[in-house]
Amino acid sequence: MWDQLLSKILHGDIKSIARCISLIENEVPGYEELLKALPHHTTPIIGITGPPGAGKSTLVDALIGALVKEEKSVAVLCVDPSSPFHLGAVLGDRIRMSSWYNHPSVFIRSLATRGSLGGLHPHIIEITELLKVTPFDYILVETVGVGQSEIEIVGLADCTTVVLVPEAGDEIQTMKAGLMEIADIFIVNKADRPDADLFLRNLRSMLAPSFSRHSTEVPIIKTIASQKQGISDWLQAIEAHLAKHKEPDKRAWLLAERAYHLIERNRMKDVNKQRLKEAIEDLQRRHAFNLYQFVQQF
């Protein structure tokens, strides 16, 4: 079965790609054998992240349009937040991209975070590795806007865009360094709103110290995603970044990050939240629960 699926995936069969993603998500026995058989590919992964309401989905929709116009094919992973209780997706708002669902050059898949705290799907590495061997030219990953914890996108993406809006003026002053320092490109979306230029100047001055750690200044691009303005500038910045960062050191660092996450998860696989909850409830009934003594068992 796996050999046949792999052959179909390599030839870009959409149904087989969708099926394999489901098999990985559900950890169907044998899925790891499929992953071990994947050939080496270096399809670029472009991460788009930022706070809720910044217009990430509308920007991704516009970027898909720009790539398709250049006769490129693109796979899109939209990571939605999920309930920590039943692990189902809370958001399903992919209406902005609905015009691309049946386009032959575009593959779109929504994924729930399934309780993962990092703003990404727990199997995002495996799913992106699978998509790399398909004939798509680019892989876009739009992460859930959960705040600081989404900085793990930097370990996944070859180029990371952080999207902000002018109303975030006071917000960026209090943002932790992490989210601001992961950006390879900044986008100030909804740039037709009042104070957009002032916000951009403040952002540039606030980031000035971190620019010194980069060989070139991090681009800050103004966009109005709903009107498709600034998208070509964004795509040029992505291409320029990808062209500069093909050196082995960057690639090795990204692969080390992915390897670390996979090893960490593999070692944690026997630690089940439901069993932890049941054990805690049992101890609480006996009024004998100490969190630190409890975690030492694991």
PDB file of C-alpha atoms in Angstrom:
ATOM      1  CA  MET A   1       0.000   0.000   0.000  1.00  0.00           C
ATOM      2  CA  TRP A   2       2.688   2.477   1.027  1.00  0.00           C
ATOM      3  CA  ASP A   3       4.736   1.956  -2.152  1.00  0.00           C
ATOM      4  CA  GLN A   4       1.697   2.656  -4.314  1.00  0.00           C
ATOM      5  CA  LEU A   5       0.818   5.748  -2.299  1.00  0.00           C
ATOM      6  CA  LEU A   6       4.371   7.073  -2.539  1.00  0.00           C
ATOM      7  CA  SER A   7       4.367   6.625  -6.306  1.00  0.00           C
ATOM      8  CA  LYS A   8       1.095   8.550  -6.607  1.00  0.00           C
ATOM      9  CA  ILE A   9       2.348  11.302  -4.287  1.00  0.00           C
ATOM     10  CA  LEU A  10       5.512  11.772  -6.343  1.00  0.00           C
ATOM     11  CA  HIS A  11       3.303  12.276  -9.397  1.00  0.00           C
ATOM     12  CA  GLY A  12       1.138  14.853  -7.606  1.00  0.00           C
ATOM     13  CA  ASP A  13      -2.048  12.821  -7.146  1.00  0.00           C
ATOM     14  CA  ILE A  14      -4.124  15.138  -4.922  1.00  0.00           C
ATOM     15  CA  LYS A  15      -6.354  12.427  -3.436  1.00  0.00           C
ATOM     16  CA  SER A  16      -3.319  10.371  -2.421  1.00  0.00           C
ATOM     17  CA  ILE A  17      -1.622  13.428  -0.890  1.00  0.00           C
ATOM     18  CA  ALA A  18      -4.759  14.243   1.131  1.00  0.00           C
ATOM     19  CA  ARG A  19      -5.110  10.615   2.214  1.00  0.00           C
ATOM     20  CA  CYS A  20      -1.480  10.403   3.358  1.00  0.00           C
ATOM     21  CA  ILE A  21      -1.824  13.578   5.415  1.00  0.00           C
ATOM     22  CA  SER A  22      -4.821  11.989   7.163  1.00  0.00           C
ATOM     23  CA  LEU A  23      -2.842   8.780   7.782  1.00  0.00           C
ATOM     24  CA  ILE A  24      -0.007  10.820   9.332  1.00  0.00           C
ATOM     25  CA  GLU A  25      -2.428  12.912  11.423  1.00  0.00           C
ATOM     26  CA  ASN A  26      -4.073   9.763  12.799  1.00  0.00           C
ATOM     27  CA  GLU A  27      -0.767   7.907  13.244  1.00  0.00           C
ATOM     28  CA  VAL A  28      -2.003   4.913  11.241  1.00  0.00           C
ATOM     29  CA  PRO A  29       0.432   1.991  11.784  1.00  0.00           C
ATOM     30  CA  GLY A  30       3.090   1.995   9.089  1.00  0.00           C
ATOM     31  CA  TYR A  31       3.003   5.723   8.315  1.00  0.00           C
ATOM     32  CA  GLU A  32       6.586   6.053   9.554  1.00  0.00           C
ATOM     33  CA  GLU A  33       7.698   3.539   6.911  1.00  0.00           C
ATOM     34  CA  LEU A  34       6.276   5.858   4.268  1.00  0.00           C
ATOM     35  CA  LEU A  35       8.187   8.791   5.750  1.00  0.00           C
ATOM     36  CA  LYS A  36      11.441   6.800   5.794  1.00  0.00           C
ATOM     37  CA  ALA A  37      11.011   6.091   2.072  1.00  0.00           C
ATOM     38  CA  LEU A  38      10.649   9.772   1.083  1.00  0.00           C
ATOM     39  CA  PRO A  39      13.394  10.956  -1.300  1.00  0.00           C
ATOM     40  CA  HIS A  40      15.364  14.118  -0.543  1.00  0.00           C
ATOM     41  CA  HIS A  41      13.763  17.349  -1.774  1.00  0.00           C
ATOM     42  CA  THR A  42      14.337  21.009  -0.868  1.00  0.00           C
ATOM     43  CA  THR A  43      11.008  22.630  -1.734  1.00  0.00           C
ATOM     44  CA  PRO A  44      10.966  25.969   0.146  1.00  0.00           C
ATOM     45  CA  ILE A  45       8.637  26.315   3.138  1.00  0.00           C
ATOM     46  CA  ILE A  46       7.274  29.820   3.685  1.00  0.00           C
ATOM     47  CA  GLY A  47       5.836  30.521   7.148  1.00  0.00           C
ATOM     48  CA  ILE A  48       3.274  33.272   7.760  1.00  0.00           C
ATOM     49  CA  THR A  49       2.536  34.152  11.372  1.00  0.00           C
ATOM     50  CA  GLY A  50       1.382  37.033  13.553  1.00  0.00           C
ATOM     51  CA  PRO A  51      -1.355  38.074  15.994  1.00  0.00           C
ATOM     52  CA  PRO A  52      -5.049  37.298  15.376  1.00  0.00           C
ATOM     53  CA  GLY A  53      -6.888  39.690  13.080  1.00  0.00           C
ATOM     54  CA  ALA A  54      -3.784  40.770  11.170  1.00  0.00           C
ATOM     55  CA  GLY A  55      -5.196  39.466   7.886  1.00  0.00           C
ATOM     56  CA  LYS A  56      -2.937  36.449   7.439  1.00  0.00           C
ATOM     57  CA  SER A  57      -5.506  34.389   5.502  1.00  0.00           C
ATOM     58  CA  THR A  58      -6.252  37.270   3.124  1.00  0.00           C
ATOM     59  CA  LEU A  59      -2.516  37.755   2.564  1.00  0.00           C
ATOM     60  CA  VAL A  60      -2.019  34.055   1.867  1.00  0.00           C
ATOM     61  CA  ASP A  61      -4.913  34.179  -0.606  1.00  0.00           C
ATOM     62  CA  ALA A  62      -3.239  37.097  -2.415  1.00  0.00           C
ATOM     63  CA  LEU A  63       0.179  35.371  -2.366  1.00  0.00           C
ATOM     64  CA  ILE A  64      -1.347  32.221  -3.901  1.00  0.00           C
ATOM     65  CA  GLY A  65      -2.705  34.444  -6.683  1.00  0.00           C
ATOM     66  CA  ALA A  66       0.723  36.007  -7.310  1.00  0.00           C
ATOM     67  CA  LEU A  67       2.422  32.581  -7.444  1.00  0.00           C
ATOM     68  CA  VAL A  68      -0.211  31.075  -9.750  1.00  0.00           C
ATOM     69  CA  LYS A  69       0.162  34.118 -12.021  1.00  0.00           C
ATOM     70  CA  GLU A  70       3.851  33.192 -12.332  1.00  0.00           C
ATOM     71  CA  GLU A  71       2.746  29.662 -13.273  1.00  0.00           C
ATOM     72  CA  LYS A  72       3.938  28.216  -9.966  1.00  0.00           C
ATOM     73  CA  SER A  73       2.127  25.526  -7.986  1.00  0.00           C
ATOM     74  CA  VAL A  74       1.616  25.840  -4.253  1.00  0.00           C
ATOM     75  CA  ALA A  75       0.574  23.673  -1.302  1.00  0.00           C
ATOM     76  CA  VAL A  76      -0.980  25.542   1.628  1.00  0.00           C
ATOM     77  CA  LEU A  77      -1.281  24.322   5.222  1.00  0.00           C
ATOM     78  CA  CYS A  78      -3.595  26.437   7.401  1.00  0.00           C
ATOM     79  CA  VAL A  79      -3.174  25.628  11.075  1.00  0.00           C
ATOM     80  CA  ASP A  80      -6.352  26.401  13.042  1.00  0.00           C
ATOM     81  CA  PRO A  81      -6.619  26.573  16.816  1.00  0.00           C
ATOM     82  CA  SER A  82      -8.357  23.637  18.421  1.00  0.00           C
ATOM     83  CA  SER A  83     -10.171  23.096  21.665  1.00  0.00           C
ATOM     84  CA  PRO A  84      -7.874  21.697  24.392  1.00  0.00           C
ATOM     85  CA  PHE A  85     -10.770  19.460  25.489  1.00  0.00           C
ATOM     86  CA  HIS A  86     -12.031  17.710  22.337  1.00  0.00           C
ATOM     87  CA  LEU A  87      -9.119  18.705  20.038  1.00  0.00           C
ATOM     88  CA  GLY A  88     -11.403  19.687  17.157  1.00  0.00           C
ATOM     89  CA  ALA A  89     -10.775  22.839  15.136  1.00  0.00           C
ATOM     90  CA  VAL A  90     -12.334  25.991  16.569  1.00  0.00           C
ATOM     91  CA  LEU A  91     -11.942  27.973  13.350  1.00  0.00           C
ATOM     92  CA  GLY A  92     -12.850  26.897   9.860  1.00  0.00           C
ATOM     93  CA  ASP A  93     -12.615  30.306   8.258  1.00  0.00           C
ATOM     94  CA  ARG A  94     -10.908  29.344   5.037  1.00  0.00           C
ATOM     95  CA  ILE A  95     -13.633  31.141   3.043  1.00  0.00           C
ATOM     96  CA  ARG A  96     -11.059  33.730   1.958  1.00  0.00           C
ATOM     97  CA  MET A  97      -9.191  31.029   0.033  1.00  0.00           C
ATOM     98  CA  SER A  98     -12.260  29.181  -1.253  1.00  0.00           C
ATOM     99  CA  SER A  99     -11.669  30.301  -4.841  1.00  0.00           C
ATOM    100  CA  TRP A 100      -8.487  28.154  -4.950  1.00  0.00           C
ATOM    101  CA  TYR A 101      -9.883  24.855  -3.665  1.00  0.00           C
ATOM    102  CA  ASN A 102     -10.467  23.406  -7.133  1.00  0.00           C
ATOM    103  CA  HIS A 103      -7.510  25.042  -8.862  1.00  0.00           C
ATOM    104  CA  PRO A 104      -5.140  22.448 -10.384  1.00  0.00           C
ATOM    105  CA  SER A 105      -2.025  24.320  -9.188  1.00  0.00           C
ATOM    106  CA  VAL A 106      -3.182  24.747  -5.583  1.00  0.00           C
ATOM    107  CA  PHE A 107      -3.597  22.290  -2.690  1.00  0.00           C
ATOM    108  CA  ILE A 108      -5.084  23.608   0.561  1.00  0.00           C
ATOM    109  CA  ARG A 109      -5.391  21.679   3.808  1.00  0.00           C
ATOM    110  CA  SER A 110      -6.633  22.903   7.188  1.00  0.00           C
ATOM    111  CA  LEU A 111      -5.048  21.314  10.249  1.00  0.00           C
ATOM    112  CA  ALA A 112      -6.078  21.621  13.893  1.00  0.00           C
ATOM    113  CA  THR A 113      -3.357  22.238  16.478  1.00  0.00           C
ATOM    114  CA  ARG A 114      -4.863  19.379  18.538  1.00  0.00           C
ATOM    115  CA  GLY A 115      -3.823  20.964  21.794  1.00  0.00           C
ATOM    116  CA  SER A 116      -0.250  21.700  20.701  1.00  0.00           C
ATOM    117  CA  LEU A 117       0.950  24.847  22.466  1.00  0.00           C
ATOM    118  CA  GLY A 118       3.311  25.971  19.717  1.00  0.00           C
ATOM    119  CA  GLY A 119       0.748  27.284  17.272  1.00  0.00           C
ATOM    120  CA  LEU A 120       1.517  24.382  14.931  1.00  0.00           C
ATOM    121  CA  HIS A 121       0.103  20.922  14.304  1.00  0.00           C
ATOM    122  CA  PRO A 122       1.953  18.157  16.230  1.00  0.00           C
ATOM    123  CA  HIS A 123       2.740  16.398  12.922  1.00  0.00           C
ATOM    124  CA  ILE A 124       3.536  19.527  10.923  1.00  0.00           C
ATOM    125  CA  ILE A 125       7.140  18.427  10.269  1.00  0.00           C
ATOM    126  CA  GLU A 126       6.068  15.083   8.812  1.00  0.00           C
ATOM    127  CA  ILE A 127       3.314  16.693   6.725  1.00  0.00           C
ATOM    128  CA  THR A 128       5.648  19.316   5.261  1.00  0.00           C
ATOM    129  CA  GLU A 129       8.287  16.651   4.530  1.00  0.00           C
ATOM    130  CA  LEU A 130       5.611  14.702   2.676  1.00  0.00           C
ATOM    131  CA  LEU A 131       4.580  17.783   0.668  1.00  0.00           C
ATOM    132  CA  LYS A 132       8.210  18.451  -0.264  1.00  0.00           C
ATOM    133  CA  VAL A 133       8.324  15.365  -2.470  1.00  0.00           C
ATOM    134  CA  THR A 134       5.186  16.369  -4.375  1.00  0.00           C
ATOM    135  CA  PRO A 135       5.529  18.453  -7.567  1.00  0.00           C
ATOM    136  CA  PHE A 136       4.504  21.701  -5.794  1.00  0.00           C
ATOM    137  CA  ASP A 137       6.953  24.599  -6.145  1.00  0.00           C
ATOM    138  CA  TYR A 138       6.206  26.189  -2.751  1.00  0.00           C
ATOM    139  CA  ILE A 139       4.740  25.164   0.607  1.00  0.00           C
ATOM    140  CA  LEU A 140       2.955  27.889   2.596  1.00  0.00           C
ATOM    141  CA  VAL A 141       2.284  27.367   6.311  1.00  0.00           C
ATOM    142  CA  GLU A 142      -0.069  29.841   7.971  1.00  0.00           C
ATOM    143  CA  THR A 143       0.110  29.429  11.741  1.00  0.00           C
ATOM    144  CA  VAL A 144      -2.561  30.086  14.298  1.00  0.00           C
ATOM    145  CA  GLY A 145      -2.173  33.521  15.876  1.00  0.00           C
ATOM    146  CA  VAL A 146      -1.663  32.456  19.457  1.00  0.00           C
ATOM    147  CA  GLY A 147       1.095  34.868  20.435  1.00  0.00           C
ATOM    148  CA  GLN A 148       4.599  34.130  21.596  1.00  0.00           C
ATOM    149  CA  SER A 149       4.548  30.336  21.478  1.00  0.00           C
ATOM    150  CA  GLU A 150       4.216  30.332  17.690  1.00  0.00           C
ATOM    151  CA  ILE A 151       7.897  31.213  17.363  1.00  0.00           C
ATOM    152  CA  GLU A 152       8.537  27.502  16.709  1.00  0.00           C
ATOM    153  CA  ILE A 153       7.608  28.268  13.072  1.00  0.00           C
ATOM    154  CA  VAL A 154      11.211  29.471  12.700  1.00  0.00           C
ATOM    155  CA  GLY A 155      12.417  25.895  13.084  1.00  0.00           C
ATOM    156  CA  LEU A 156      10.139  24.798  10.271  1.00  0.00           C
ATOM    157  CA  ALA A 157      10.174  27.543   7.643  1.00  0.00           C
ATOM    158  CA  ASP A 158      12.942  28.528   5.236  1.00  0.00           C
ATOM    159  CA  CYS A 159      11.477  32.044   5.201  1.00  0.00           C
ATOM    160  CA  THR A 160       9.260  33.446   7.965  1.00  0.00           C
ATOM    161  CA  THR A 161       6.950  36.438   7.525  1.00  0.00           C
ATOM    162  CA  VAL A 162       5.520  38.147  10.621  1.00  0.00           C
ATOM    163  CA  VAL A 163       2.319  40.078   9.887  1.00  0.00           C
ATOM    164  CA  LEU A 164       1.372  43.124  11.972  1.00  0.00           C
ATOM    165  CA  VAL A 165      -1.294  45.835  11.675  1.00  0.00           C
ATOM    166  CA  PRO A 166      -1.129  49.584  12.526  1.00  0.00           C
ATOM    167  CA  GLU A 167      -3.443  49.146  15.532  1.00  0.00           C
ATOM    168  CA  ALA A 168      -0.736  47.025  17.162  1.00  0.00           C
ATOM    169  CA  GLY A 169       1.152  50.222  18.059  1.00  0.00           C
ATOM    170  CA  ASP A 170       1.149  49.720  21.821  1.00  0.00           C
ATOM    171  CA  GLU A 171       1.138  45.958  21.435  1.00  0.00           C
ATOM    172  CA  ILE A 172       4.545  45.727  19.768  1.00  0.00           C
ATOM    173  CA  GLN A 173       6.129  47.558  22.683  1.00  0.00           C
ATOM    174  CA  THR A 174       5.158  44.694  24.962  1.00  0.00           C
ATOM    175  CA  MET A 175       5.822  41.811  22.559  1.00  0.00           C
ATOM    176  CA  LYS A 176       8.551  39.494  23.737  1.00  0.00           C
ATOM    177  CA  ALA A 177      11.720  39.509  21.675  1.00  0.00           C
ATOM    178  CA  GLY A 178      11.014  36.033  20.309  1.00  0.00           C
ATOM    179  CA  LEU A 179       8.201  36.820  17.899  1.00  0.00           C
ATOM    180  CA  MET A 180       9.911  39.972  16.660  1.00  0.00           C
ATOM    181  CA  GLU A 181      13.295  38.328  16.127  1.00  0.00           C
ATOM    182  CA  ILE A 182      12.111  35.333  14.118  1.00  0.00           C
ATOM    183  CA  ALA A 183      11.013  37.442  11.150  1.00  0.00           C
ATOM    184  CA  ASP A 184      12.892  37.254   7.880  1.00  0.00           C
ATOM    185  CA  ILE A 185      10.274  39.675   6.523  1.00  0.00           C
ATOM    186  CA  PHE A 186       7.830  41.983   8.295  1.00  0.00           C
ATOM    187  CA  ILE A 187       4.496  42.935   6.753  1.00  0.00           C
ATOM    188  CA  VAL A 188       2.461  45.901   7.946  1.00  0.00           C
ATOM    189  CA  ASN A 189      -0.939  44.925   6.588  1.00  0.00           C
ATOM    190  CA  LYS A 190      -4.005  47.181   6.328  1.00  0.00           C
ATOM    191  CA  ALA A 191      -1.557  49.976   5.528  1.00  0.00           C
ATOM    192  CA  ASP A 192      -4.378  52.255   4.332  1.00  0.00           C
ATOM    193  CA  ARG A 193      -5.446  52.764   7.944  1.00  0.00           C
ATOM    194  CA  PRO A 194      -4.559  55.927   9.887  1.00  0.00           C
ATOM    195  CA  ASP A 195      -1.118  56.080  11.487  1.00  0.00           C
ATOM    196  CA  ALA A 196       0.253  53.258   9.304  1.00  0.00           C
ATOM    197  CA  ASP A 197       3.353  55.304   8.400  1.00  0.00           C
ATOM    198  CA  LEU A 198       3.932  56.278  12.021  1.00  0.00           C
ATOM    199  CA  PHE A 199       3.571  52.642  13.064  1.00  0.00           C
ATOM    200  CA  LEU A 200       6.060  51.588  10.403  1.00  0.00           C
ATOM    201  CA  ARG A 201       8.616  54.177  11.567  1.00  0.00           C
ATOM    202  CA  ASN A 202       8.176  53.076  15.193  1.00  0.00           C
ATOM    203  CA  LEU A 203       8.560  49.435  14.202  1.00  0.00           C
ATOM    204  CA  ARG A 204      11.731  50.200  12.257  1.00  0.00           C
ATOM    205  CA  SER A 205      13.288  52.111  15.147  1.00  0.00           C
ATOM    206  CA  MET A 206      12.285  49.454  17.654  1.00  0.00           C
ATOM    207  CA  LEU A 207      13.879  46.752  15.509  1.00  0.00           C
ATOM    208  CA  ALA A 208      17.063  48.710  14.821  1.00  0.00           C
ATOM    209  CA  PRO A 209      19.122  46.843  17.484  1.00  0.00           C
ATOM    210  CA  SER A 210      18.125  43.442  16.068  1.00  0.00           C
ATOM    211  CA  PHE A 211      19.011  44.537  12.520  1.00  0.00           C
ATOM    212  CA  SER A 212      22.646  44.649  13.606  1.00  0.00           C
ATOM    213  CA  ARG A 213      22.552  40.861  14.033  1.00  0.00           C
ATOM    214  CA  HIS A 214      21.511  40.348  10.405  1.00  0.00           C
ATOM    215  CA  SER A 215      23.807  40.666   7.411  1.00  0.00           C
ATOM    216  CA  THR A 216      21.136  42.814   5.728  1.00  0.00           C
ATOM    217  CA  GLU A 217      18.236  44.828   7.100  1.00  0.00           C
ATOM    218  CA  VAL A 218      15.037  42.834   7.532  1.00  0.00           C
ATOM    219  CA  PRO A 219      12.502  44.070   4.935  1.00  0.00           C
ATOM    220  CA  ILE A 220       9.373  45.799   6.226  1.00  0.00           C
ATOM    221  CA  ILE A 221       6.654  45.789   3.561  1.00  0.00           C
ATOM    222  CA  LYS A 222       3.379  47.697   3.538  1.00  0.00           C
ATOM    223  CA  THR A 223       0.393  45.776   2.163  1.00  0.00           C
ATOM    224  CA  ILE A 224      -3.341  46.131   1.742  1.00  0.00           C
ATOM    225  CA  ALA A 225      -4.163  42.459   1.338  1.00  0.00           C
ATOM    226  CA  SER A 226      -7.851  43.000   0.542  1.00  0.00           C
ATOM    227  CA  GLN A 227      -6.799  45.072  -2.490  1.00  0.00           C
ATOM    228  CA  LYS A 228      -3.800  42.860  -3.371  1.00  0.00           C
ATOM    229  CA  GLN A 229      -1.456  45.836  -2.866  1.00  0.00           C
ATOM    230  CA  GLY A 230       2.171  45.189  -1.894  1.00  0.00           C
ATOM    231  CA  ILE A 231       1.969  41.453  -2.670  1.00  0.00           C
ATOM    232  CA  SER A 232       4.513  41.609  -5.518  1.00  0.00           C
ATOM    233  CA  ASP A 233       6.963  43.382  -3.169  1.00  0.00           C
ATOM    234  CA  TRP A 234       6.408  40.645  -0.600  1.00  0.00           C
ATOM    235  CA  LEU A 235       7.025  37.902  -3.159  1.00  0.00           C
ATOM    236  CA  GLN A 236      10.237  39.628  -4.309  1.00  0.00           C
ATOM    237  CA  ALA A 237      11.422  39.795  -0.688  1.00  0.00           C
ATOM    238  CA  ILE A 238      10.661  36.069  -0.223  1.00  0.00           C
ATOM    239  CA  GLU A 239      12.591  35.161  -3.385  1.00  0.00           C
ATOM    240  CA  ALA A 240      15.530  37.360  -2.351  1.00  0.00           C
ATOM    241  CA  HIS A 241      15.647  35.732   1.095  1.00  0.00           C
ATOM    242  CA  LEU A 242      15.456  32.196  -0.302  1.00  0.00           C
ATOM    243  CA  ALA A 243      18.238  32.962  -2.792  1.00  0.00           C
ATOM    244  CA  LYS A 244      20.507  34.254   0.007  1.00  0.00           C
ATOM    245  CA  HIS A 245      19.852  31.491   2.495  1.00  0.00           C
ATOM    246  CA  LYS A 246      20.674  28.336   0.635  1.00  0.00           C
ATOM    247  CA  GLU A 247      23.965  27.916   2.464  1.00  0.00           C
ATOM    248  CA  PRO A 248      24.537  24.564   4.232  1.00  0.00           C
ATOM    249  CA  ASP A 249      24.783  26.133   7.696  1.00  0.00           C
ATOM    250  CA  LYS A 250      21.230  27.497   7.635  1.00  0.00           C
ATOM    251  CA  ARG A 251      19.899  24.221   6.198  1.00  0.00           C
ATOM    252  CA  ALA A 252      21.700  22.165   8.863  1.00  0.00           C
ATOM    253  CA  TRP A 253      20.301  24.403  11.626  1.00  0.00           C
ATOM    254  CA  LEU A 254      16.730  24.043  10.312  1.00  0.00           C
ATOM    255  CA  LEU A 255      17.107  20.264  10.032  1.00  0.00           C
ATOM    256  CA  ALA A 256      18.560  20.094  13.564  1.00  0.00           C
ATOM    257  CA  GLU A 257      15.484  21.957  14.864  1.00  0.00           C
ATOM    258  CA  ARG A 258      13.151  19.522  13.110  1.00  0.00           C
ATOM    259  CA  ALA A 259      15.135  16.498  14.285  1.00  0.00           C
ATOM    260  CA  TYR A 260      15.020  17.804  17.885  1.00  0.00           C
ATOM    261  CA  HIS A 261      11.209  18.168  17.786  1.00  0.00           C
ATOM    262  CA  LEU A 262      10.759  14.664  16.368  1.00  0.00           C
ATOM    263  CA  ILE A 263      13.096  13.060  18.937  1.00  0.00           C
ATOM    264  CA  GLU A 264      11.425  15.003  21.767  1.00  0.00           C
ATOM    265  CA  ARG A 265       7.955  13.899  20.672  1.00  0.00           C
ATOM    266  CA  ASN A 266       9.029  10.290  20.235  1.00  0.00           C
ATOM    267  CA  ARG A 267      10.374  10.173  23.779  1.00  0.00           C
ATOM    268  CA  MET A 268       7.143  11.706  25.093  1.00  0.00           C
ATOM    269  CA  LYS A 269       4.781   9.410  23.196  1.00  0.00           C
ATOM    270  CA  ASP A 270       4.116   7.143  26.201  1.00  0.00           C
ATOM    271  CA  VAL A 271       3.073  10.111  28.329  1.00  0.00           C
ATOM    272  CA  ASN A 272      -0.686  10.288  27.803  1.00  0.00           C
ATOM    273  CA  LYS A 273      -2.675  13.311  29.047  1.00  0.00           C
ATOM    274  CA  GLN A 274      -5.775  11.240  29.752  1.00  0.00           C
ATOM    275  CA  ARG A 275      -3.796   8.802  31.908  1.00  0.00           C
ATOM    276  CA  LEU A 276      -2.138  11.739  33.681  1.00  0.00           C
ATOM    277  CA  LYS A 277      -5.579  13.234  34.393  1.00  0.00           C
ATOM    278  CA  GLU A 278      -6.899   9.924  35.766  1.00  0.00           C
ATOM    279  CA  ALA A 279      -3.846   9.452  37.989  1.00  0.00           C
ATOM    280  CA  ILE A 280      -4.150  13.029  39.269  1.00  0.00           C
ATOM    281  CA  GLU A 281      -7.875  12.574  40.021  1.00  0.00           C
ATOM    282  CA  ASP A 282      -7.067   9.400  41.982  1.00  0.00           C
ATOM    283  CA  LEU A 283      -4.406  11.179  44.038  1.00  0.00           C
ATOM    284  CA  GLN A 284      -6.680  14.184  44.614  1.00  0.00           C
ATOM    285  CA  ARG A 285      -9.400  11.906  45.996  1.00  0.00           C
ATOM    286  CA  ARG A 286      -6.822  10.710  48.511  1.00  0.00           C
ATOM    287  CA  HIS A 287      -5.708  14.311  49.167  1.00  0.00           C
ATOM    288  CA  ALA A 288      -2.165  13.231  48.363  1.00  0.00           C
ATOM    289  CA  PHE A 289      -1.334  15.236  45.256  1.00  0.00           C
ATOM    290  CA  ASN A 290       1.990  17.039  44.933  1.00  0.00           C
ATOM    291  CA  LEU A 291       2.728  18.226  41.390  1.00  0.00           C
ATOM    292  CA  TYR A 292       6.511  17.944  41.697  1.00  0.00           C
ATOM    293  CA  GLN A 293       6.458  14.489  43.232  1.00  0.00           C
ATOM    294  CA  PHE A 294       3.984  13.449  40.536  1.00  0.00           C
ATOM    295  CA  VAL A 295       6.077  14.541  37.551  1.00  0.00           C
ATOM    296  CA  GLN A 296       9.186  12.827  38.945  1.00  0.00           C
ATOM    297  CA  GLN A 297       7.540   9.487  38.086  1.00  0.00           C
ATOM    298  CA  PHE A 298       7.851  10.330  34.412  1.00  0.00           C
TER     299      PHE A 298
END
